[in-house]
Amino acid sequence: MSLTIIMDFKAVKYFILRKLQTELPSGLYYHGIHHTMDVLEAVEEIATLEQIRGKNLILLKTAALFHDSGFIETYKEHEAAGCKIARRSLPDFGYSDRDIEVICGMIMATKMPQNPHNHLEQIICDADLLYLGQDNFFQIGNTLYDEFKELGVLSNEEEWNRLQVRFLENHSYFTESANAISAQRKKDHLQVVKEIVSKYAA
């Protein structure tokens, strides 16, 4: 008689959120646990519209919870570090090797520049950046600016706003649902930031 092992998403969610809460370093004003929860919510929203259900939905939500867990260990290449954490942790919660590789594929797809290879990877990529077309775009963006300043990536608002223009101009959502939710507002935000940049000295 074969034994069927069922993924315990509820338990793994408790495990990883507690780990993020206690082990993420300070200074992650953007990539904190709040971002993970935002992405989980966005994944659920897009997945519903894209008609993702059952096991695939569990894998997608698990990937959302783990996608930035690698910041516990490193800032650069945090996606690969997150996959290591997933591979170490998820077998204890009934996830098969194949399940974990699907999850790691989603985690790695979120690395910039995003490079999804299937529908689930497209959904998590869109969820990770859904805020670009949301009402709280500037509020969330300010937390990323603060994080970049803390790390010495940027030194002033002019650099930040010029970076935002380049990023918004080059970004496109992969799924029809994300486009429907956020694409137009993203264009509106780009125009606002362009107006700010236009006032800087050339």
C-alpha positions as semicolon CSV with decimal commas, in nm:
position;residue;x (nm);y (nm);z (nm)
1;M;0,000;0,000;0,000
2;S;0,149;0,334;-0,107
3;L;0,163;0,619;0,141
4;T;0,033;0,954;0,014
5;I;0,213;1,250;0,170
6;I;0,012;1,571;0,168
7;M;0,180;1,912;0,161
8;D;0,109;2,093;0,488
9;F;0,088;2,452;0,363
10;K;-0,055;2,588;0,687
11;A;0,239;2,454;0,886
12;V;0,500;2,569;0,634
13;K;0,347;2,918;0,627
14;Y;0,376;2,941;1,005
15;F;0,734;2,810;0,989
16;I;0,866;3,047;0,723
17;L;0,689;3,359;0,850
18;R;0,830;3,298;1,197
19;K;1,175;3,246;1,043
20;L;1,149;3,570;0,845
21;Q;1,023;3,759;1,147
22;T;1,312;3,648;1,367
23;E;1,604;3,612;1,123
24;L;1,578;3,880;0,853
25;P;1,845;4,148;0,902
26;S;1,759;4,508;0,983
27;G;1,759;4,766;0,706
28;L;1,526;4,572;0,476
29;Y;1,273;4,853;0,458
30;Y;1,130;4,709;0,135
31;H;1,223;4,340;0,144
32;G;1,083;4,275;0,490
33;I;0,812;4,032;0,593
34;H;0,548;4,287;0,488
35;H;0,666;4,250;0,126
36;T;0,637;3,872;0,148
37;M;0,278;3,909;0,270
38;D;0,201;4,157;-0,009
39;V;0,334;3,916;-0,270
40;L;0,138;3,627;-0,120
41;E;-0,179;3,835;-0,144
42;A;-0,097;3,940;-0,502
43;V;-0,024;3,578;-0,599
44;E;-0,364;3,472;-0,467
45;E;-0,536;3,755;-0,657
46;I;-0,366;3,682;-0,990
47;A;-0,396;3,304;-0,948
48;T;-0,773;3,334;-0,900
49;L;-0,804;3,536;-1,220
50;E;-0,570;3,299;-1,405
51;Q;-0,774;3,000;-1,279
52;I;-0,491;2,833;-1,087
53;R;-0,624;2,586;-0,834
54;G;-0,534;2,280;-0,629
55;K;-0,174;2,169;-0,601
56;N;-0,041;2,436;-0,836
57;L;-0,194;2,706;-0,618
58;I;-0,026;2,560;-0,309
59;L;0,310;2,550;-0,489
60;L;0,264;2,908;-0,605
61;K;0,174;3,034;-0,257
62;T;0,467;2,844;-0,106
63;A;0,704;3,003;-0,359
64;A;0,568;3,345;-0,266
65;L;0,645;3,279;0,101
66;F;1,001;3,166;0,025
67;H;1,089;3,395;-0,266
68;D;1,280;3,648;-0,053
69;S;1,378;3,418;0,235
70;G;1,735;3,417;0,105
71;F;1,781;3,768;0,246
72;I;1,829;3,588;0,577
73;E;2,166;3,471;0,444
74;T;2,271;3,723;0,177
75;Y;2,155;4,028;-0,018
76;K;2,320;3,945;-0,348
77;E;2,200;3,620;-0,507
78;H;1,930;3,595;-0,242
79;E;1,712;3,394;-0,479
80;A;1,959;3,105;-0,488
81;A;1,991;3,128;-0,108
82;G;1,612;3,113;-0,082
83;C;1,610;2,796;-0,288
84;K;1,859;2,640;-0,047
85;I;1,632;2,727;0,244
86;A;1,335;2,579;0,058
87;R;1,525;2,257;-0,021
88;R;1,631;2,221;0,342
89;S;1,290;2,296;0,489
90;L;1,011;2,179;0,262
91;P;1,069;1,800;0,277
92;D;0,968;1,817;0,643
93;F;0,626;1,947;0,536
94;G;0,540;1,681;0,278
95;Y;0,681;1,850;-0,034
96;S;0,840;1,613;-0,286
97;D;1,168;1,681;-0,465
98;R;0,970;1,759;-0,779
99;D;0,745;2,002;-0,591
100;I;1,050;2,179;-0,452
101;E;1,212;2,215;-0,793
102;V;0,893;2,375;-0,927
103;I;0,900;2,615;-0,631
104;C;1,268;2,694;-0,684
105;G;1,198;2,763;-1,050
106;M;0,947;3,024;-0,941
107;I;1,185;3,176;-0,687
108;M;1,466;3,204;-0,945
109;A;1,228;3,355;-1,202
110;T;1,187;3,662;-0,977
111;K;1,556;3,749;-1,010
112;M;1,604;4,076;-1,196
113;P;1,569;4,089;-1,488
114;Q;1,274;3,854;-1,445
115;N;1,288;3,545;-1,665
116;P;0,983;3,318;-1,623
117;H;0,964;2,994;-1,822
118;N;0,606;2,884;-1,747
119;H;0,268;3,011;-1,632
120;L;0,332;2,974;-1,258
121;E;0,663;3,158;-1,289
122;Q;0,490;3,436;-1,482
123;I;0,233;3,474;-1,205
124;I;0,486;3,508;-0,923
125;C;0,693;3,754;-1,127
126;D;0,386;3,969;-1,181
127;A;0,284;3,940;-0,816
128;D;0,630;4,050;-0,704
129;L;0,592;4,379;-0,894
130;L;0,215;4,427;-0,890
131;Y;0,264;4,733;-0,667
132;L;0,401;4,924;-0,969
133;G;0,041;4,979;-1,073
134;Q;-0,119;5,009;-0,730
135;D;-0,234;5,312;-0,532
136;N;0,048;5,268;-0,279
137;F;0,321;5,274;-0,546
138;F;0,497;5,581;-0,411
139;Q;0,470;5,472;-0,048
140;I;0,620;5,130;-0,127
141;G;0,877;5,282;-0,361
142;N;1,000;5,507;-0,082
143;T;1,081;5,201;0,129
144;L;1,293;5,060;-0,155
145;Y;1,467;5,396;-0,189
146;D;1,544;5,392;0,185
147;E;1,676;5,036;0,153
148;F;1,899;5,126;-0,143
149;K;2,030;5,431;0,044
150;E;2,110;5,218;0,348
151;L;2,308;4,981;0,124
152;G;2,485;5,260;-0,063
153;V;2,323;5,166;-0,396
154;L;2,189;5,521;-0,435
155;S;2,274;5,849;-0,270
156;N;1,988;6,087;-0,354
157;E;1,633;6,117;-0,484
158;E;1,742;6,225;-0,831
159;E;1,929;5,899;-0,885
160;W;1,628;5,711;-0,751
161;N;1,374;5,882;-0,974
162;R;1,589;5,839;-1,284
163;L;1,621;5,470;-1,195
164;Q;1,245;5,444;-1,154
165;V;1,183;5,593;-1,498
166;R;1,420;5,343;-1,661
167;F;1,267;5,052;-1,470
168;L;0,905;5,144;-1,539
169;E;0,975;5,205;-1,908
170;N;1,135;4,863;-1,947
171;H;0,893;4,660;-1,735
172;S;0,600;4,461;-1,874
173;Y;0,363;4,222;-1,698
174;F;0,347;3,866;-1,828
175;T;-0,013;3,771;-1,752
176;E;-0,334;3,922;-1,886
177;S;-0,464;3,947;-1,530
178;A;-0,174;4,157;-1,402
179;N;-0,205;4,382;-1,704
180;A;-0,575;4,427;-1,633
181;I;-0,507;4,504;-1,266
182;S;-0,202;4,728;-1,283
183;A;-0,078;4,820;-1,631
184;Q;-0,269;5,147;-1,675
185;R;-0,191;5,278;-1,326
186;K;0,173;5,188;-1,385
187;K;0,172;5,412;-1,693
188;D;0,020;5,689;-1,484
189;H;0,292;5,653;-1,223
190;L;0,559;5,661;-1,494
191;Q;0,423;5,994;-1,617
192;V;0,436;6,140;-1,265
193;V;0,795;6,029;-1,214
194;K;0,892;6,158;-1,562
195;E;0,752;6,498;-1,468
196;I;0,965;6,499;-1,152
197;V;1,277;6,401;-1,350
198;S;1,210;6,667;-1,614
199;K;1,265;6,934;-1,349
200;Y;1,620;6,821;-1,275
201;A;1,911;6,994;-1,443
202;A;2,024;6,804;-1,755
